[in-house]
Amino acid sequence: MTPRQVLEKLHDYFLSGTEHDLWAPDVVVETPIARPGQPSRTEGRQPFLDRARAGRAALPVPDKDITDSVELLRWLADDHFTFLGYREYRLDSGPPD
């Protein structure tokens, strides 16, 4: 398997939950920027998969929304988007005076 194929399967796993046999039993996954309360290092296939499954289950949006968003971003990255400009808005927290 090429490095690109491994990366594609890894993306597929994180986006769709399809579990591929990519991790060795003694895998070590380091997350340099871990969320507060989360370990920055996970050792072993099963602890990693347990942590990944729990993370996916805690996502605040349905899987379909995630996959749709990823498909849109891939489409845009494939030269289907031209950035023409932007406008800055300021949102106030209360009703207008």
CSV table of C-alpha atoms in Angstrom, one decimal:
chain,number,residue,atom,x,y,z
A,1,MET,CA,0.0,0.0,0.0
A,2,THR,CA,1.4,3.4,-0.9
A,3,PRO,CA,1.6,6.3,1.6
A,4,ARG,CA,-1.2,8.1,-0.3
A,5,GLN,CA,-3.5,5.0,-0.1
A,6,VAL,CA,-2.8,4.8,3.7
A,7,LEU,CA,-3.7,8.5,4.0
A,8,GLU,CA,-6.9,8.1,2.0
A,9,LYS,CA,-7.9,5.2,4.2
A,10,LEU,CA,-7.1,7.2,7.3
A,11,HIS,CA,-9.2,10.1,6.0
A,12,ASP,CA,-12.0,7.6,5.2
A,13,TYR,CA,-11.9,6.2,8.7
A,14,PHE,CA,-12.1,9.6,10.4
A,15,LEU,CA,-14.8,10.9,8.1
A,16,SER,CA,-17.0,7.8,7.6
A,17,GLY,CA,-16.0,5.5,10.5
A,18,THR,CA,-15.1,2.7,8.1
A,19,GLU,CA,-12.5,0.8,10.0
A,20,HIS,CA,-9.5,-0.3,7.9
A,21,ASP,CA,-6.8,-2.6,9.2
A,22,LEU,CA,-4.1,0.2,9.3
A,23,TRP,CA,-2.9,0.1,12.8
A,24,ALA,CA,-0.4,-2.4,14.2
A,25,PRO,CA,-1.2,-3.9,17.6
A,26,ASP,CA,1.5,-1.8,19.2
A,27,VAL,CA,0.7,1.5,17.4
A,28,VAL,CA,1.5,4.7,19.1
A,29,VAL,CA,-0.5,7.8,18.2
A,30,GLU,CA,0.7,11.1,19.4
A,31,THR,CA,-1.5,14.2,19.3
A,32,PRO,CA,0.7,17.3,20.0
A,33,ILE,CA,-2.3,19.5,20.3
A,34,ALA,CA,-4.7,17.5,22.4
A,35,ARG,CA,-8.0,18.9,23.8
A,36,PRO,CA,-7.9,19.7,27.5
A,37,GLY,CA,-8.4,16.5,29.5
A,38,GLN,CA,-7.4,14.3,26.6
A,39,PRO,CA,-4.1,12.3,26.4
A,40,SER,CA,-1.5,13.5,24.0
A,41,ARG,CA,-0.3,9.9,23.5
A,42,THR,CA,-2.3,6.7,22.9
A,43,GLU,CA,-0.5,3.3,22.9
A,44,GLY,CA,-2.0,0.2,21.3
A,45,ARG,CA,-4.5,-0.5,18.6
A,46,GLN,CA,-7.5,-1.1,20.8
A,47,PRO,CA,-7.0,2.0,23.1
A,48,PHE,CA,-6.6,4.1,19.9
A,49,LEU,CA,-9.7,2.7,18.3
A,50,ASP,CA,-11.7,3.1,21.5
A,51,ARG,CA,-10.6,6.7,21.7
A,52,ALA,CA,-11.3,7.4,18.0
A,53,ARG,CA,-14.8,5.8,18.3
A,54,ALA,CA,-15.6,7.9,21.3
A,55,GLY,CA,-14.4,11.0,19.5
A,56,ARG,CA,-16.6,10.3,16.5
A,57,ALA,CA,-19.6,9.6,18.7
A,58,ALA,CA,-19.2,13.0,20.4
A,59,LEU,CA,-19.3,15.0,17.2
A,60,PRO,CA,-22.1,17.6,17.4
A,61,VAL,CA,-23.2,17.0,13.8
A,62,PRO,CA,-24.4,13.9,11.9
A,63,ASP,CA,-21.9,11.9,9.8
A,64,LYS,CA,-23.8,12.9,6.6
A,65,ASP,CA,-23.1,16.6,7.3
A,66,ILE,CA,-19.4,15.9,7.7
A,67,THR,CA,-19.1,13.8,4.6
A,68,ASP,CA,-21.1,16.4,2.6
A,69,SER,CA,-18.9,19.2,3.8
A,70,VAL,CA,-15.7,17.3,3.0
A,71,GLU,CA,-17.0,16.5,-0.5
A,72,LEU,CA,-17.8,20.2,-1.0
A,73,LEU,CA,-14.3,21.2,0.2
A,74,ARG,CA,-12.7,18.6,-2.2
A,75,TRP,CA,-14.8,20.0,-5.1
A,76,LEU,CA,-13.7,23.5,-4.3
A,77,ALA,CA,-10.1,22.5,-4.0
A,78,ASP,CA,-10.3,20.9,-7.4
A,79,ASP,CA,-10.3,24.4,-9.1
A,80,HIS,CA,-14.1,24.8,-8.9
A,81,PHE,CA,-13.9,28.1,-6.9
A,82,THR,CA,-12.8,31.6,-7.6
A,83,PHE,CA,-12.4,33.9,-4.6
A,84,LEU,CA,-13.6,37.4,-5.7
A,85,GLY,CA,-13.5,39.3,-2.4
A,86,TYR,CA,-15.1,39.5,1.0
A,87,ARG,CA,-17.0,41.9,3.2
A,88,GLU,CA,-16.5,42.2,6.9
A,89,TYR,CA,-19.5,42.2,9.2
A,90,ARG,CA,-19.7,42.9,12.9
A,91,LEU,CA,-22.4,41.1,14.9
A,92,ASP,CA,-23.8,42.8,17.9
A,93,SER,CA,-25.0,40.8,20.8
A,94,GLY,CA,-28.2,42.6,21.5
A,95,PRO,CA,-31.2,44.2,19.7
A,96,PRO,CA,-30.6,47.5,18.0
A,97,ASP,CA,-31.2,50.7,20.0
